[in-house]
Amino acid sequence: MYELIYDEEICERCETLDCLTKCRYMELDLESAKRERGHILRGEDSAVLTDCVTCYACEEYCPHGNHPFYLIVDRQEQKGVWPVPIPLTKQQVVMMAPKGQIQPQTVKAPVINMCYFPMLMGSIQGKLFDGASIIVGSDIFCNIMWLHFAKNSVIRERLPQMIDNIWTNYLKDSGVEEVICFHDECYGTYTQLAPAFGIEVPFKPIHLFEYLTKRLDELSDQINPLGLKVAYQRPCSNRLVPETQHWVDDIFQRIGVERVEREYDRENALCCGGVLRAQQREDMADDVQKKNLDDMVSAGANVCVFNCPFCLFTLGEAVAERGIMPMLMSDLCRSALGEK
Amino acid sequence: MKYEEILHRCFRCGYCKLPSDYLDINCPSYLRFRFETYSPGGRMWLLRAWLDGEIKTSPRLAEILYSCATCANCVEHCVFPKFKDDLLNAFIAGREELVNEGAVPPQVRDYFKAINIQGNPYKLPQDERGKWAEGLDVEPYAGQEYLFYVGCVGSYDERGKKMAQSVALLLGNLGVTFGILGSREFCDGNEVRSMGERGLFEHIAKQNIEQFKDLGVKKMITLSPHAYNAIRNDYPELGGDFDVYHYSQILKQMLKNAELKASGRPLRVTFHDPCYLGRHNKEFNSPRKVLLSLPDVEFIEMDRSRDNALCCGGGGGNFFTDILGPGSDSPARARVREALDTGAEVIAVACPNCAKMLEDAIKTEDIEDSIRVMDLAEIVLTRCD
Amino acid sequence: MEEIYKELEKIVGPEYVSNQPEERFIYSRDPGTMEPCNPDFVVMPNSTEEVQKIVILANRKEVPIVPMGGGLVLSGLTRPLKGGIVLDMKRMNRILEVNETSRYAVVEAGASQGMLQAHLKKHHPSLKHSIPDSPPIATMAGNVLIHGSGHLSHAGGFHSEMLNGLEAVLPTGEIVRLGSCSISPYWFSRAPLPDLAGLFVGWAGTTGVVTKLAIRLFPNRPFNDVGIFVVEDPELVPDVIHRVTGVGVGEDVTAWMSPKPLWARGFQHININYSADTKEELIWKRNLIRSSVLKYINDKIGGFMPLPPPMKKMFLEAPASALVRFADVRKGGGFEYVGAIMPIELFPKAYRMGEEIGERYDAAYSTGARVMGLGHCMMFFYAYAFNRADASDVERAQRALEETNQVALEMGGIPWKAEAPAQKQIIQRMDPNTYGLMNRLRSLLDPKGIMNPGNWEVD
């Protein structure tokens, strides 16, 4: 059930193998890439399976939308490859399990989906979110994180139930169809990952940044341009939905901040390093984080904007230590409206 | 007994005895008496044992319960989030039980009697209540922007009256429009409540609320943080919703635009946070902003400041009952020694109880030549024309 | 009794003696499960001289004396089993000396962990002492004298190993100084003299009243971190501990296992705390520790947990207030634990036993182990939370503790700060010549048997 929907022939015939040759964490030339492609398609052992850091980027690199990353994750699980050590993986599977506590609740638009990040609820206040209904909890956790743990099986098992929970408990009877995903990961889950596995999504996900842009337009007379220099930490999940990247610039333009020109931005964005540490790749995490932070500093950023709570937990302190203020995108927008 | 369901959950771990950096004993009654029974944890266990009949009502139990200065150090530092907020409520509930049994210490009984009969703990006539304002340009309240509410200590105590005068004078200088109730003023009842006479407190509060409403009072400035606390936190549920400020908050606002003169000689000042302004109401900044806005004032923090301040011992009724008594471990004496250690020459206060407690302690410690007590208004006045 | 009270009043002043029901109630018990035993008096001395006078009086009148620090031992060792005088030492809380160069502090016996911690932070920020997990009002003497341990025990062993010397009042009233302080103005060690300080360590106050002590201090470094290594197989833990401690750069190695929260159930977490003078040094130490267990990482059967900042902060806090909160797990303000000292290789057996007993009693339980020195032994603890207002819950915890003590002894471990019943079990298993020597020494030091009687005795 919920098998990965991809065309094996496209992979077989691909000449450029962008997914593997563009990878920033594995050094693969075209020859090696072709060889490993064969192994992967045939379900054999491959160094790619153990070396992949699960940054999601190849979903973006593939020009055919043929889900190379999801295939790698499937293969990892089939071949018993554990990107994150077994005890830590098992703990996470229990920690993030649905608790079965969801209660039906009437909601009205705009509905903000906080996924399983109750600790960020404090950010949902002020004019931007006036009148919003919030949904949050273990029973609506999007489950995309299992891509980092080679556990597509957990996604297959839990995601359909989560989608049903959202629809049945909140949306159906309230007559609301749109759900604003606070986190990129959720948006990616419902728009790109779910269809890739043939999982149906009865509601319409809206990217938080699209919502923010619209609200900023509605409140444009109350905006005081911030005049800040901002670095944007692009989360890995944004690789699933690169068409949403423009919202970042749209927001920045409206609130009067400059997106500093830096090396590790947009397609070149670096993983925050959090998952690398979970994978016990400490040296690589140190290296990636140093590059990322040095880059922000030399580009002259005063603020680093995050969309992903995990990136924020991982990099927040380090960023602050370098004299750059870590913030969520919504909080940055709120300060442009004069809110604290 | 109210809150009795939390009594047995106390682990007697003792975090309640200390400030957040564990520097020294920070519970006034435990500091003074040193028996475990006089600590918050001791009280919790004793109350439970008392309710279970394992110990009987006794003068010592009453003394233990009334030695608490209600400073809220325990509420601040208890590590059990599920019931720490109700520690003081439980102690006050215990006091209410003692009141019901008629077993309060004699000084407490006398206090209630005086409030009941004379309307103030000093047993002085009601019509002398406004005398502190004689000779000052202070108007009776008749619809001005603020009511300046003085309270019993500010109206009758020598040190308290000095403070009331300084504050009234300064507020006038700064252009604040206010009136006072003078001999029409009644006790705010904060101490009555914290000493366990719930019925009397509600009577007092309702009387005040009715009076304030009749007079059309909307905004109030209090001299004492005790009144600030009662009016801000306890009056609303009895029907009294007013915009109440402590005078330090008004000073902070008004000093932004005031003209202040340098004195030529920097004054080394430390600030003693009053419990009912600081820990109870989380107002730590306004008094500091006032001091920092003055020219030629060198501000020094004590080690135990803000929510770690050591109480002067003047709360929970102790200002009148003096259950904490003298002795070099009395909190007021420990506090002035701490202030002296900073090298400050002035302890700034924002509460008439603190003013008197600390001033008396300075005399007892024989350090009058090195340090003195001034309230915020007195200090600001030295920098005005 | 009247006479004794008057004498005590003369010695410490009327404000610091009590024979009132309130004090007798509180001082008869501690927050653990042991039954109350009432004192006749509670006295709070302020100096060694006052202690001496009290001891001489007690000796003359043959009244028991029980010295008490914070009263947080939880196994009831400060309860006066045979009545008498409880000596609350906490007024004697001064910090007498800090020697920065030779890294030691001399304190009065009632000085609390927290005050020493604050004093060092303020006046000697380059130094710290090993802080036990008890609340900060716990006393230095109380902890050292029961062979306590704390957040620097991987670096320095048991706190008793960090003891440089002490001053005590013998049961017959003489004041003695033990260690280098007996002949030198410096309190730098117990060597090279005959080690008499051992007569007071682990004796549960039955040999006299310690009034001052000197303990070793350690470098306080600006950069601190913790790594939590997680495995699922307890059989691996002895080797993990062996490897990690063998590197020798850590300060604290403590394992914890708990059925709650649910995600922790069935896993063994080994916390390794370490510190450094620079960020680079911190990363270097992290890598050293990591390399020691690389084999398990490569086999994917062990890994360091990624820690969000608030969780990390919790594990770096000393003392750890989170541990005290275990007392509210049953919403009843109580917990007590068996801390069995044992060699590292017993970990899997100790862990399985803990799980089995905890589950069988349906107790609110938690287990863990703090490692001493370079993995020389560990204090394996079995903690049971209880609701003190529910007699059956208290009883359940008592029985679980009793059985735990027994099983720990059976496997070759020894419960530390053993309560009176567990002491008897230890005596039963002890070499009779050893126990005989203990008794001879006690008779010699305390001919009238006034010091915390009822402890370390057979009926």
CSV table of C-alpha atoms in Angstrom, one decimal, chain C residues 123-426:
chain,number,residue,atom,x,y,z
C,123,HIS,CA,35.1,35.0,45.0
C,124,HIS,CA,36.9,32.1,43.3
C,125,PRO,CA,35.3,31.7,39.9
C,126,SER,CA,38.2,29.5,38.7
C,127,LEU,CA,37.2,26.8,41.1
C,128,LYS,CA,34.2,24.5,41.8
C,129,HIS,CA,33.4,21.7,44.1
C,130,SER,CA,31.7,18.4,43.3
C,131,ILE,CA,28.0,19.0,43.8
C,132,PRO,CA,25.8,16.2,44.7
C,133,ASP,CA,22.3,15.9,43.3
C,134,SER,CA,20.7,16.7,46.6
C,135,PRO,CA,19.1,20.1,47.0
C,136,PRO,CA,21.5,23.0,47.7
C,137,ILE,CA,20.7,23.3,51.4
C,138,ALA,CA,22.2,19.8,52.0
C,139,THR,CA,25.4,20.2,54.0
C,140,MET,CA,29.0,19.5,52.9
C,141,ALA,CA,29.7,17.4,56.0
C,142,GLY,CA,26.5,15.4,55.7
C,143,ASN,CA,27.3,14.4,52.1
C,144,VAL,CA,31.0,13.7,52.5
C,145,LEU,CA,30.6,11.7,55.6
C,146,ILE,CA,28.2,9.2,54.0
C,147,HIS,CA,30.5,8.7,51.0
C,148,GLY,CA,28.4,10.9,48.8
C,149,SER,CA,29.1,11.6,45.1
C,150,GLY,CA,28.3,14.3,42.6
C,151,HIS,CA,28.9,16.0,39.4
C,152,LEU,CA,32.7,15.7,39.5
C,153,SER,CA,32.9,12.1,40.7
C,154,HIS,CA,34.2,10.8,37.4
C,155,ALA,CA,37.1,13.2,37.8
C,156,GLY,CA,37.6,12.8,41.6
C,157,GLY,CA,35.8,9.7,42.9
C,158,PHE,CA,33.6,9.6,46.0
C,159,HIS,CA,33.3,12.8,47.9
C,160,SER,CA,34.9,11.0,50.8
C,161,GLU,CA,38.0,10.6,48.5
C,162,MET,CA,38.0,14.4,48.1
C,163,LEU,CA,38.2,14.9,51.9
C,164,ASN,CA,41.5,16.4,53.0
C,165,GLY,CA,40.9,16.5,56.7
C,166,LEU,CA,38.4,17.2,59.4
C,167,GLU,CA,37.9,18.5,62.9
C,168,ALA,CA,35.6,16.5,65.2
C,169,VAL,CA,34.3,16.3,68.8
C,170,LEU,CA,34.8,12.8,70.1
C,171,PRO,CA,31.9,11.3,72.1
C,172,THR,CA,34.0,11.8,75.2
C,173,GLY,CA,34.3,15.5,74.5
C,174,GLU,CA,37.9,15.9,73.1
C,175,ILE,CA,38.3,18.0,70.0
C,176,VAL,CA,40.5,16.3,67.4
C,177,ARG,CA,41.9,17.4,64.1
C,178,LEU,CA,42.5,14.6,61.6
C,179,GLY,CA,44.6,14.8,58.5
C,180,SER,CA,47.4,17.2,57.6
C,181,CYS,CA,45.6,19.9,59.7
C,182,SER,CA,46.6,18.0,62.8
C,183,ILE,CA,50.1,19.2,62.5
C,184,SER,CA,50.2,21.8,59.7
C,185,PRO,CA,48.3,25.0,59.1
C,186,TYR,CA,47.4,23.6,55.7
C,187,TRP,CA,44.6,21.2,55.1
C,188,PHE,CA,46.0,19.6,52.0
C,189,SER,CA,45.5,15.9,52.5
C,190,ARG,CA,45.1,13.0,54.8
C,191,ALA,CA,48.4,11.5,53.7
C,192,PRO,CA,51.0,10.8,54.9
C,193,LEU,CA,49.6,10.3,58.4
C,194,PRO,CA,47.7,7.4,59.8
C,195,ASP,CA,44.3,7.9,58.3
C,196,LEU,CA,42.1,8.6,61.3
C,197,ALA,CA,39.5,10.6,59.2
C,198,GLY,CA,38.2,7.2,58.1
C,199,LEU,CA,36.8,6.8,61.6
C,200,PHE,CA,34.2,9.3,60.7
C,201,VAL,CA,33.4,8.5,57.1
C,202,GLY,CA,30.5,6.1,56.6
C,203,TRP,CA,29.9,5.6,60.3
C,204,ALA,CA,26.5,7.4,60.3
C,205,GLY,CA,27.5,9.7,63.1
C,206,THR,CA,28.2,6.9,65.6
C,207,THR,CA,31.8,8.0,66.3
C,208,GLY,CA,31.5,11.7,67.1
C,209,VAL,CA,30.4,15.0,65.7
C,210,VAL,CA,32.4,16.5,62.8
C,211,THR,CA,32.6,20.2,63.1
C,212,LYS,CA,34.9,21.3,60.3
C,213,LEU,CA,36.1,19.7,57.1
C,214,ALA,CA,38.3,20.4,54.1
C,215,ILE,CA,37.4,19.3,50.6
C,216,ARG,CA,39.2,19.3,47.3
C,217,LEU,CA,38.2,21.8,44.6
C,218,PHE,CA,38.4,21.4,40.9
C,219,PRO,CA,39.0,23.8,38.0
C,220,ASN,CA,35.9,25.6,36.9
C,221,ARG,CA,36.0,26.0,33.1
C,222,PRO,CA,34.0,28.3,31.1
C,223,PHE,CA,32.8,25.9,28.4
C,224,ASN,CA,30.6,23.0,29.5
C,225,ASP,CA,28.8,20.3,27.5
C,226,VAL,CA,27.2,17.0,27.9
C,227,GLY,CA,26.9,14.1,25.5
C,228,ILE,CA,24.2,11.4,26.1
C,229,PHE,CA,25.1,8.1,24.6
C,230,VAL,CA,22.1,5.9,24.1
C,231,VAL,CA,22.1,2.1,23.8
C,232,GLU,CA,19.3,-0.5,24.0
C,233,ASP,CA,21.2,-3.4,25.4
C,234,PRO,CA,22.3,-3.2,29.0
C,235,GLU,CA,25.0,-5.8,28.3
C,236,LEU,CA,26.8,-3.1,26.4
C,237,VAL,CA,26.9,-0.6,29.2
C,238,PRO,CA,29.9,-1.9,31.2
C,239,ASP,CA,32.0,-1.7,28.1
C,240,VAL,CA,30.7,1.7,27.2
C,241,ILE,CA,31.5,3.0,30.7
C,242,HIS,CA,34.9,1.3,30.6
C,243,ARG,CA,35.7,3.0,27.3
C,244,VAL,CA,34.3,6.4,28.1
C,245,THR,CA,35.9,6.6,31.5
C,246,GLY,CA,39.2,5.3,30.1
C,247,VAL,CA,39.6,8.5,28.1
C,248,GLY,CA,39.7,10.4,31.3
C,249,VAL,CA,38.6,13.8,30.1
C,250,GLY,CA,35.1,13.8,31.5
C,251,GLU,CA,33.9,15.1,34.9
C,252,ASP,CA,30.7,13.1,35.4
C,253,VAL,CA,29.6,9.9,33.9
C,254,THR,CA,26.0,9.0,35.0
C,255,ALA,CA,23.7,6.6,33.4
C,256,TRP,CA,19.9,7.0,33.7
C,257,MET,CA,17.1,4.6,32.8
C,258,SER,CA,13.4,5.3,33.3
C,259,PRO,CA,10.1,3.8,32.2
C,260,LYS,CA,8.8,7.3,31.8
C,261,PRO,CA,8.7,9.2,29.6
C,262,LEU,CA,7.6,6.5,27.2
C,263,TRP,CA,10.3,7.1,24.7
C,264,ALA,CA,13.0,6.5,27.3
C,265,ARG,CA,11.6,3.1,28.4
C,266,GLY,CA,14.0,0.2,27.6
C,267,PHE,CA,17.0,2.4,26.7
C,268,GLN,CA,20.1,3.1,28.7
C,269,HIS,CA,21.3,6.7,28.6
C,270,ILE,CA,24.9,7.4,29.6
C,271,ASN,CA,25.5,11.1,30.3
C,272,ILE,CA,29.1,12.3,30.0
C,273,ASN,CA,29.7,15.8,31.2
C,274,TYR,CA,32.9,17.6,30.3
C,275,SER,CA,34.3,21.1,30.3
C,276,ALA,CA,37.1,23.0,28.7
C,277,ASP,CA,38.9,26.3,28.7
C,278,THR,CA,38.3,27.0,25.0
C,279,LYS,CA,35.7,26.0,22.4
C,280,GLU,CA,38.4,24.1,20.5
C,281,GLU,CA,39.3,22.2,23.6
C,282,LEU,CA,35.6,21.4,24.1
C,283,ILE,CA,35.3,20.0,20.6
C,284,TRP,CA,38.5,18.1,21.0
C,285,LYS,CA,37.2,16.4,24.2
C,286,ARG,CA,33.9,15.7,22.6
C,287,ASN,CA,35.8,13.9,19.8
C,288,LEU,CA,37.9,12.0,22.2
C,289,ILE,CA,34.9,10.7,24.1
C,290,ARG,CA,33.2,9.9,20.8
C,291,SER,CA,36.1,8.0,19.5
C,292,SER,CA,36.1,5.8,22.5
C,293,VAL,CA,32.7,4.4,21.6
C,294,LEU,CA,33.1,4.6,17.8
C,295,LYS,CA,32.7,0.9,17.5
C,296,TYR,CA,29.1,1.1,18.7
C,297,ILE,CA,28.4,4.1,16.6
C,298,ASN,CA,29.7,2.4,13.5
C,299,ASP,CA,27.6,-0.7,14.3
C,300,LYS,CA,24.6,1.6,14.7
C,301,ILE,CA,23.8,0.2,18.1
C,302,GLY,CA,24.7,3.3,20.0
C,303,GLY,CA,24.6,7.0,19.4
C,304,PHE,CA,24.8,10.4,21.0
C,305,MET,CA,21.4,12.0,21.4
C,306,PRO,CA,20.9,15.4,19.7
C,307,LEU,CA,19.9,17.7,22.5
C,308,PRO,CA,17.7,20.8,22.1
C,309,PRO,CA,19.1,23.7,24.2
C,310,PRO,CA,16.5,23.5,27.0
C,311,MET,CA,17.2,19.8,27.5
C,312,LYS,CA,20.9,20.3,27.5
C,313,LYS,CA,20.6,23.1,30.0
C,314,MET,CA,18.7,20.7,32.3
C,315,PHE,CA,21.4,18.1,32.1
C,316,LEU,CA,24.1,20.7,32.8
C,317,GLU,CA,22.4,22.1,35.9
C,318,ALA,CA,24.1,21.4,39.1
C,319,PRO,CA,22.5,20.6,41.4
C,320,ALA,CA,19.9,19.1,39.1
C,321,SER,CA,16.5,20.4,40.3
C,322,ALA,CA,14.8,18.0,37.9
C,323,LEU,CA,15.8,15.1,40.1
C,324,VAL,CA,14.1,16.6,43.1
C,325,ARG,CA,10.9,16.9,41.1
C,326,PHE,CA,10.8,13.1,40.9
C,327,ALA,CA,9.2,13.4,44.4
C,328,ASP,CA,6.0,14.8,42.8
C,329,VAL,CA,5.5,11.9,40.4
C,330,ARG,CA,2.9,10.4,42.6
C,331,LYS,CA,1.7,13.9,43.6
C,332,GLY,CA,2.8,13.1,47.1
C,333,GLY,CA,6.0,14.8,47.9
C,334,GLY,CA,8.1,11.7,48.5
C,335,PHE,CA,10.8,9.6,47.1
C,336,GLU,CA,13.5,7.4,48.5
C,337,TYR,CA,16.2,5.4,46.8
C,338,VAL,CA,18.6,2.5,47.3
C,339,GLY,CA,22.0,3.6,46.1
C,340,ALA,CA,24.0,0.3,45.8
C,341,ILE,CA,27.7,0.7,45.3
C,342,MET,CA,29.0,-2.0,43.0
C,343,PRO,CA,31.5,-2.8,40.3
C,344,ILE,CA,30.7,-1.8,36.8
C,345,GLU,CA,30.3,-5.3,35.4
C,346,LEU,CA,27.1,-5.8,37.5
C,347,PHE,CA,25.3,-3.1,35.4
C,348,PRO,CA,23.1,-5.4,33.3
C,349,LYS,CA,22.1,-7.5,36.3
C,350,ALA,CA,21.4,-4.5,38.4
C,351,TYR,CA,19.4,-2.9,35.6
C,352,ARG,CA,17.3,-5.9,35.0
C,353,MET,CA,16.7,-6.4,38.6
C,354,GLY,CA,15.5,-2.8,39.0
C,355,GLU,CA,13.1,-3.1,36.1
C,356,GLU,CA,11.7,-6.3,37.5
C,357,ILE,CA,11.2,-5.1,41.0
C,358,GLY,CA,9.8,-1.8,39.8
C,359,GLU,CA,7.3,-3.4,37.5
C,360,ARG,CA,6.3,-6.1,40.0
C,361,TYR,CA,5.5,-3.5,42.6
C,362,ASP,CA,3.8,-1.3,40.0
C,363,ALA,CA,6.0,1.4,41.6
C,364,ALA,CA,6.8,4.8,40.2
C,365,TYR,CA,10.5,4.0,39.7
C,366,SER,CA,13.6,5.2,38.0
C,367,THR,CA,17.1,3.8,37.9
C,368,GLY,CA,20.5,5.1,37.1
C,369,ALA,CA,24.2,4.8,38.0
C,370,ARG,CA,26.9,7.4,38.8
C,371,VAL,CA,30.4,6.2,37.9
C,372,MET,CA,33.3,6.8,40.3
C,373,GLY,CA,36.7,7.8,39.1
C,374,LEU,CA,37.9,6.1,35.9
C,375,GLY,CA,35.2,3.5,36.1
C,376,HIS,CA,36.3,2.0,39.4
C,377,CYS,CA,32.8,1.4,40.6
C,378,MET,CA,29.4,2.9,40.4
C,379,MET,CA,26.5,4.0,42.6
C,380,PHE,CA,23.6,2.2,41.0
C,381,PHE,CA,20.4,3.9,42.3
C,382,TYR,CA,16.8,2.6,42.4
C,383,ALA,CA,14.5,5.4,43.2
C,384,TYR,CA,10.8,5.0,44.1
C,385,ALA,CA,8.4,7.9,44.3
C,386,PHE,CA,5.5,7.7,46.7
C,387,ASN,CA,2.5,9.7,47.9
C,388,ARG,CA,3.1,10.3,51.6
C,389,ALA,CA,-0.6,10.9,52.2
C,390,ASP,CA,-1.4,7.4,51.1
C,391,ALA,CA,-0.3,4.8,53.6
C,392,SER,CA,-0.5,1.9,51.1
C,393,ASP,CA,1.6,3.8,48.6
C,394,VAL,CA,4.3,4.5,51.2
C,395,GLU,CA,4.2,0.8,52.2
C,396,ARG,CA,4.6,-0.2,48.6
C,397,ALA,CA,7.7,1.9,48.3
C,398,GLN,CA,9.0,0.6,51.6
C,399,ARG,CA,8.7,-3.0,50.5
C,400,ALA,CA,10.2,-2.3,47.1
C,401,LEU,CA,13.2,-0.6,48.8
C,402,GLU,CA,13.6,-3.5,51.2
C,403,GLU,CA,13.6,-6.0,48.4
C,404,THR,CA,16.0,-3.9,46.4
C,405,ASN,CA,18.4,-3.7,49.3
C,406,GLN,CA,18.4,-7.4,49.6
C,407,VAL,CA,18.9,-8.2,45.9
C,408,ALA,CA,21.6,-5.6,45.6
C,409,LEU,CA,23.5,-7.2,48.5
C,410,GLU,CA,22.9,-10.7,47.0
C,411,MET,CA,24.6,-9.7,43.8
C,412,GLY,CA,27.6,-8.2,45.5
C,413,GLY,CA,26.7,-4.6,45.8
C,414,ILE,CA,26.5,-2.6,49.0
C,415,PRO,CA,23.7,0.0,49.7
C,416,TRP,CA,25.2,3.3,50.8
C,417,LYS,CA,23.8,5.5,53.6
C,418,ALA,CA,22.0,2.3,54.5
C,419,GLU,CA,19.0,2.8,56.8
C,420,ALA,CA,18.8,0.8,60.0
C,421,PRO,CA,17.2,-2.4,58.6
C,422,ALA,CA,19.6,-2.5,55.6
C,423,GLN,CA,22.5,-2.0,58.0
C,424,LYS,CA,21.5,-5.2,59.8
C,425,GLN,CA,21.5,-7.0,56.4
C,426,ILE,CA,25.0,-5.7,55.7
